[in-house]
Amino acid sequence: MKVIATGLADCLLFEPRVFSDDRGEFFEAFNHDRLREHGLQPAFVQGNVSRSRRGVLRGLHYQWPQPQGKLVTVLEGEAFDVAVDLRRDSPDFGRWTAVVLSGRNRRQFWIPEGHAHGFVALSEDVLFGYLCTATYLPTADAGVRWDDATLAIDWPVSAPLLSAKDSTLPFLADIPAVRLPAVA
Ligand SMILES: Cc1cn([C@H]2C[C@H](O)[C@@H](COP(=O)(O)OP(=O)(O)O[C@H]3O[C@H](C)C(=O)[C@H](O)[C@H]3O)O2)c(=O)[nH]c1=O
């Protein structure tokens, strides 16, 4: 498995080894031992799948309390995937990094607890699968506006398709400190 650094020290990108033969291909979506070699020992307790049309933007979401670490992949299609460090005492607070995930590059993006996550679908049909280190807790569901000028995320779209919830998420400056994650 190849490891690629990203613009945030704690967010890593993995490329699995692909085994191809005349039937097709096989690769590991997740292997605890491989991640442990890179100092990670996430205990995944929930797996999610979403399907999005081109131009759909989901995010930026996080949970607090009960923060979720996520290992995210695109099984089919292509997406521009973003992580934002929201840990209020992190030196990278408010900084973001983005990667392109696709069924073709099979890249797996590790986003630790305390980060907001979002993506925009770049292809017509994006099948998104990800593992989480904490279960969904609706009362802890939180988020920040995708187009927050203080984050200045360089999204490759200007008018994405958003849920009503995502279009009314708060700006970072308006989120009280108690609603922001602390460094684990
Ligand atoms: C996240 C989640 C949602 N739901 C229910 C709640 C809603 O009735 C429905 C759709 O939820 P939502 O609109 O929040 O789905 P997304 O916009 O894809 O949210 C996700 O988008 C970004 C990219 C993320 O990283 C998060 O995992 C997650 O927030 O599924 C559940 O039952 N369990 C869950 O874990």
Short mmCIF file of C-alpha atoms and ligand atoms in Angstrom, two decimals:
data_model
loop_
_atom_site.label_atom_id
_atom_site.label_comp_id
_atom_site.label_asym_id
_atom_site.label_seq_id
_atom_site.Cartn_x
_atom_site.Cartn_y
_atom_site.Cartn_z
CA MET A 1 0.00 0.00 0.00
CA LYS A 2 1.37 3.42 -1.02
CA VAL A 3 0.95 6.38 1.35
CA ILE A 4 0.67 9.93 0.02
CA ALA A 5 0.95 13.02 2.22
CA THR A 6 -1.73 15.70 1.89
CA GLY A 7 -1.88 19.36 2.80
CA LEU A 8 -2.80 18.46 6.40
CA ALA A 9 -0.28 16.45 8.43
CA ASP A 10 -2.87 14.14 10.01
CA CYS A 11 -4.83 13.44 6.80
CA LEU A 12 -3.26 10.66 4.74
CA LEU A 13 -4.05 9.20 1.32
CA PHE A 14 -3.60 5.50 0.70
CA GLU A 15 -3.33 3.65 -2.59
CA PRO A 16 -4.04 -0.08 -2.15
CA ARG A 17 -2.20 -2.79 -4.02
CA VAL A 18 -4.44 -3.99 -6.87
CA PHE A 19 -4.43 -7.65 -7.92
CA SER A 20 -5.62 -7.98 -11.51
CA ASP A 21 -6.25 -11.13 -13.49
CA ASP A 22 -8.40 -12.23 -16.39
CA ARG A 23 -11.48 -12.19 -14.05
CA GLY A 24 -11.03 -8.57 -13.06
CA GLU A 25 -9.34 -7.13 -9.97
CA PHE A 26 -9.11 -7.33 -6.17
CA PHE A 27 -7.87 -4.83 -3.61
CA GLU A 28 -8.28 -4.37 0.13
CA ALA A 29 -10.66 -1.56 1.06
CA PHE A 30 -9.18 -1.52 4.57
CA ASN A 31 -6.55 -3.50 6.48
CA HIS A 32 -5.93 -2.79 10.17
CA ASP A 33 -2.33 -4.04 10.02
CA ARG A 34 -1.45 -1.80 7.06
CA LEU A 35 -2.86 1.29 8.81
CA ARG A 36 -1.07 0.36 12.06
CA GLU A 37 2.22 0.45 10.10
CA HIS A 38 1.46 4.15 9.67
CA GLY A 39 0.59 4.77 13.29
CA LEU A 40 -3.16 4.51 12.82
CA GLN A 41 -5.39 2.12 14.73
CA PRO A 42 -8.92 3.27 13.86
CA ALA A 43 -11.68 1.12 15.29
CA PHE A 44 -14.39 1.40 12.60
CA VAL A 45 -17.91 0.89 13.90
CA GLN A 46 -20.02 2.12 10.98
CA GLY A 47 -19.85 2.01 7.21
CA ASN A 48 -21.79 4.41 4.96
CA VAL A 49 -22.62 4.50 1.26
CA SER A 50 -24.00 7.46 -0.66
CA ARG A 51 -24.70 7.99 -4.34
CA SER A 52 -24.58 11.48 -5.83
CA ARG A 53 -25.31 13.05 -9.20
CA ARG A 54 -22.77 15.33 -10.88
CA GLY A 55 -22.55 18.67 -9.10
CA VAL A 56 -23.92 17.44 -5.76
CA LEU A 57 -21.94 18.75 -2.80
CA ARG A 58 -22.33 17.00 0.58
CA GLY A 59 -20.75 18.80 3.53
CA LEU A 60 -18.97 20.19 5.26
CA HIS A 61 -19.96 17.87 8.10
CA TYR A 62 -18.54 16.73 11.42
CA GLN A 63 -19.82 15.31 14.69
CA TRP A 64 -19.17 16.87 18.06
CA PRO A 65 -19.28 15.33 20.63
CA GLN A 66 -18.65 11.75 19.52
CA PRO A 67 -16.33 12.81 16.64
CA GLN A 68 -15.87 10.46 13.68
CA GLY A 69 -12.65 9.53 11.99
CA LYS A 70 -13.39 8.51 8.38
CA LEU A 71 -11.69 6.41 5.74
CA VAL A 72 -13.39 7.57 2.55
CA THR A 73 -13.28 6.14 -0.96
CA VAL A 74 -15.08 6.54 -4.26
CA LEU A 75 -16.15 3.16 -5.58
CA GLU A 76 -17.52 4.48 -8.89
CA GLY A 77 -17.12 7.88 -10.53
CA GLU A 78 -14.98 10.78 -9.36
CA ALA A 79 -15.19 13.33 -6.53
CA PHE A 80 -13.27 16.31 -5.20
CA ASP A 81 -12.94 15.47 -1.52
CA VAL A 82 -12.14 17.99 1.21
CA ALA A 83 -11.09 17.77 4.86
CA VAL A 84 -10.94 20.82 7.15
CA ASP A 85 -9.15 20.82 10.53
CA LEU A 86 -11.71 22.13 13.07
CA ARG A 87 -9.78 21.14 16.20
CA ARG A 88 -9.78 24.47 17.94
CA ASP A 89 -6.33 23.99 19.49
CA SER A 90 -4.71 22.56 16.36
CA PRO A 91 -1.96 24.55 14.58
CA ASP A 92 -3.89 23.73 11.38
CA PHE A 93 -7.22 25.04 12.68
CA GLY A 94 -9.29 26.32 9.77
CA ARG A 95 -6.94 24.90 7.14
CA TRP A 96 -8.18 22.50 4.46
CA THR A 97 -6.81 19.96 2.03
CA ALA A 98 -8.42 18.37 -1.02
CA VAL A 99 -7.85 15.16 -2.98
CA VAL A 100 -9.50 13.65 -6.06
CA LEU A 101 -10.93 10.22 -5.30
CA SER A 102 -12.17 7.97 -8.07
CA GLY A 103 -13.10 4.39 -8.87
CA ARG A 104 -10.08 4.52 -11.17
CA ASN A 105 -7.45 5.68 -8.67
CA ARG A 106 -8.96 3.63 -5.83
CA ARG A 107 -7.44 6.09 -3.36
CA GLN A 108 -8.55 5.93 0.29
CA PHE A 109 -8.51 9.17 2.27
CA TRP A 110 -8.03 9.03 6.08
CA ILE A 111 -9.67 11.97 7.84
CA PRO A 112 -9.12 11.93 11.63
CA GLU A 113 -11.64 12.88 14.27
CA GLY A 114 -12.07 16.64 14.61
CA HIS A 115 -12.12 17.36 10.88
CA ALA A 116 -15.06 18.46 8.77
CA HIS A 117 -15.55 16.47 5.57
CA GLY A 118 -17.27 17.17 2.31
CA PHE A 119 -17.09 16.36 -1.37
CA VAL A 120 -18.49 17.43 -4.70
CA ALA A 121 -19.38 14.86 -7.35
CA LEU A 122 -17.34 15.47 -10.50
CA SER A 123 -18.87 12.66 -12.55
CA GLU A 124 -22.48 11.82 -13.36
CA ASP A 125 -22.84 9.08 -10.78
CA VAL A 126 -20.56 8.97 -7.72
CA LEU A 127 -20.82 5.92 -5.46
CA PHE A 128 -19.13 6.94 -2.21
CA GLY A 129 -18.24 4.47 0.55
CA TYR A 130 -16.64 5.22 3.89
CA LEU A 131 -15.91 3.75 7.29
CA CYS A 132 -16.38 5.73 10.53
CA THR A 133 -14.79 5.37 13.97
CA ALA A 134 -17.97 6.45 15.75
CA THR A 135 -21.62 5.80 15.06
CA TYR A 136 -24.02 8.44 13.81
CA LEU A 137 -25.41 10.63 16.59
CA PRO A 138 -28.04 13.00 15.17
CA THR A 139 -27.79 15.35 18.15
CA ALA A 140 -24.05 15.70 17.49
CA ASP A 141 -24.47 16.29 13.75
CA ALA A 142 -22.72 19.59 12.90
CA GLY A 143 -21.25 21.38 9.94
CA VAL A 144 -19.78 24.51 8.41
CA ARG A 145 -20.69 26.27 5.20
CA TRP A 146 -18.99 24.86 2.08
CA ASP A 147 -18.41 28.41 0.77
CA ASP A 148 -17.10 29.97 3.99
CA ALA A 149 -14.78 32.75 2.81
CA THR A 150 -12.47 32.27 5.81
CA LEU A 151 -11.85 28.68 4.67
CA ALA A 152 -11.57 29.76 1.00
CA ILE A 153 -11.84 26.20 -0.30
CA ASP A 154 -11.00 26.08 -3.99
CA TRP A 155 -14.02 23.97 -5.06
CA PRO A 156 -14.06 23.08 -8.78
CA VAL A 157 -17.74 24.06 -8.99
CA SER A 158 -19.49 27.37 -8.41
CA ALA A 159 -23.17 26.41 -8.05
CA PRO A 160 -23.38 22.94 -6.47
CA LEU A 161 -26.58 21.06 -5.64
CA LEU A 162 -26.92 21.17 -1.82
CA SER A 163 -29.38 19.80 0.71
CA ALA A 164 -31.48 22.38 2.55
CA LYS A 165 -29.46 21.54 5.65
CA ASP A 166 -26.10 22.12 3.96
CA SER A 167 -27.16 25.40 2.39
CA THR A 168 -27.90 26.81 5.85
CA LEU A 169 -24.92 25.52 7.82
CA PRO A 170 -23.13 28.17 9.91
CA PHE A 171 -19.96 29.99 8.98
CA LEU A 172 -16.92 28.99 11.05
CA ALA A 173 -16.80 32.35 12.81
CA ASP A 174 -20.37 31.81 14.06
CA ILE A 175 -19.75 28.38 15.60
CA PRO A 176 -19.26 28.65 19.38
CA ALA A 177 -16.01 27.12 20.68
CA VAL A 178 -17.93 24.49 22.68
CA ARG A 179 -19.30 23.15 19.39
CA LEU A 180 -15.81 22.79 17.89
CA PRO A 181 -13.71 19.65 18.45
CA ALA A 182 -10.63 19.72 20.63
CA VAL A 183 -7.45 17.87 19.63
CA ALA A 184 -7.86 14.23 20.72
C1 LIG B 1 -24.69 10.58 8.01
C2 LIG B 1 -25.89 9.75 8.33
C3 LIG B 1 -27.16 10.11 7.91
N1 LIG B 1 -28.23 9.33 8.21
C4 LIG B 1 -29.54 9.73 7.72
C5 LIG B 1 -29.96 11.12 8.16
C6 LIG B 1 -30.72 11.67 6.98
O1 LIG B 1 -32.11 11.36 7.12
C7 LIG B 1 -30.18 10.91 5.77
C8 LIG B 1 -29.25 11.75 4.93
O2 LIG B 1 -28.31 12.33 5.80
P1 LIG B 1 -27.39 13.52 5.29
O3 LIG B 1 -28.17 14.44 4.41
O4 LIG B 1 -26.69 14.10 6.50
O5 LIG B 1 -26.35 12.70 4.38
P2 LIG B 1 -24.99 13.34 3.79
O6 LIG B 1 -25.21 14.75 3.35
O7 LIG B 1 -24.46 12.36 2.83
O8 LIG B 1 -24.05 13.38 5.07
C9 LIG B 1 -22.74 12.85 5.06
O9 LIG B 1 -21.99 13.72 4.27
C10 LIG B 1 -20.64 13.94 4.56
C11 LIG B 1 -19.86 13.80 3.27
C12 LIG B 1 -20.04 13.14 5.65
O10 LIG B 1 -18.82 13.00 5.73
C13 LIG B 1 -20.90 12.60 6.70
O11 LIG B 1 -20.60 11.23 6.87
C14 LIG B 1 -22.34 12.75 6.50
O12 LIG B 1 -22.71 13.91 7.19
O13 LIG B 1 -29.46 9.79 6.29
C15 LIG B 1 -28.11 8.16 8.94
O14 LIG B 1 -29.12 7.47 9.20
N2 LIG B 1 -26.87 7.79 9.38
C16 LIG B 1 -25.75 8.54 9.09
O15 LIG B 1 -24.63 8.14 9.50
#
